XYZ file of C-alpha atoms in Angstrom:
81
model
C 110.215 -67.169 -57.662
C 107.096 -64.736 -57.235
C 105.473 -66.545 -60.485
C 106.758 -70.338 -59.771
C 105.062 -69.796 -55.850
C 101.992 -68.702 -56.796
C 101.999 -71.403 -59.692
C 103.114 -73.667 -56.741
C 100.352 -72.329 -54.495
C 97.190 -72.649 -57.371
C 97.882 -76.574 -57.941
C 97.996 -77.114 -54.283
C 94.560 -75.144 -53.950
C 93.348 -77.221 -57.427
C 94.421 -81.105 -55.952
C 92.749 -79.283 -52.491
C 89.578 -78.286 -53.984
C 89.898 -82.064 -55.535
C 89.636 -84.147 -53.317
C 87.627 -82.423 -51.499
C 84.593 -82.305 -54.542
C 85.642 -86.118 -53.781
C 85.391 -86.735 -50.041
C 81.751 -83.878 -49.916
C 80.052 -86.847 -53.710
C 80.962 -89.888 -51.579
C 79.375 -88.250 -48.691
C 76.416 -87.141 -50.540
C 76.360 -90.315 -51.953
C 76.264 -92.721 -48.519
C 73.836 -90.284 -47.511
C 71.479 -91.145 -50.225
C 71.487 -94.838 -49.632
C 70.791 -94.086 -46.135
C 67.912 -91.307 -47.678
C 66.746 -94.775 -49.673
C 66.740 -97.143 -46.820
C 64.882 -94.712 -44.355
C 62.328 -94.310 -47.189
C 61.744 -97.781 -47.678
C 61.267 -98.622 -43.317
C 59.480 -95.488 -43.348
C 57.023 -97.382 -45.877
C 57.069 -100.945 -44.149
C 56.673 -99.248 -40.143
C 53.209 -96.742 -42.471
C 52.150 -99.944 -43.943
C 52.647 -102.037 -40.167
C 50.475 -99.193 -38.923
C 47.834 -99.450 -40.667
C 47.784 -102.737 -40.135
C 47.713 -102.365 -36.561
C 45.058 -99.590 -37.252
C 43.099 -102.038 -38.554
C 43.052 -104.813 -36.250
C 42.047 -102.323 -33.859
C 39.004 -101.308 -35.142
C 38.341 -104.509 -35.947
C 39.330 -104.936 -31.871
C 36.660 -102.472 -31.430
C 34.003 -104.531 -33.387
C 33.900 -107.493 -31.516
C 34.171 -104.722 -28.155
C 31.698 -103.318 -28.700
C 29.115 -106.915 -29.793
C 30.104 -108.743 -26.967
C 28.934 -105.698 -25.215
C 25.842 -105.472 -26.731
C 25.258 -109.310 -26.117
C 25.879 -108.833 -22.428
C 23.865 -105.481 -22.285
C 20.820 -108.483 -23.652
C 21.790 -111.190 -21.113
C 21.848 -108.911 -18.858
C 18.350 -107.483 -19.050
C 17.202 -111.418 -20.044
C 18.347 -112.099 -16.545
C 16.453 -109.243 -15.264
C 13.366 -110.253 -17.109
C 13.224 -113.929 -15.299
C 13.943 -112.723 -11.878
């Protein structure tokens, strides 16, 4: 009787272990897909940030050129007075 009980318990533990292992595999696969999507999204955001930085530098250069032009016009106006 004890032998059958022990075999039953070991069988239950084996089935439980297999089910738990399968559940962990499914969870790991799902997390891998999410990680790949997040990596792709991060790369896209990094490219967008680089483009925004380039645009900001371009706008800053334009603003500096406008400031220099405004200073020249102010000097010209002051000389004409």
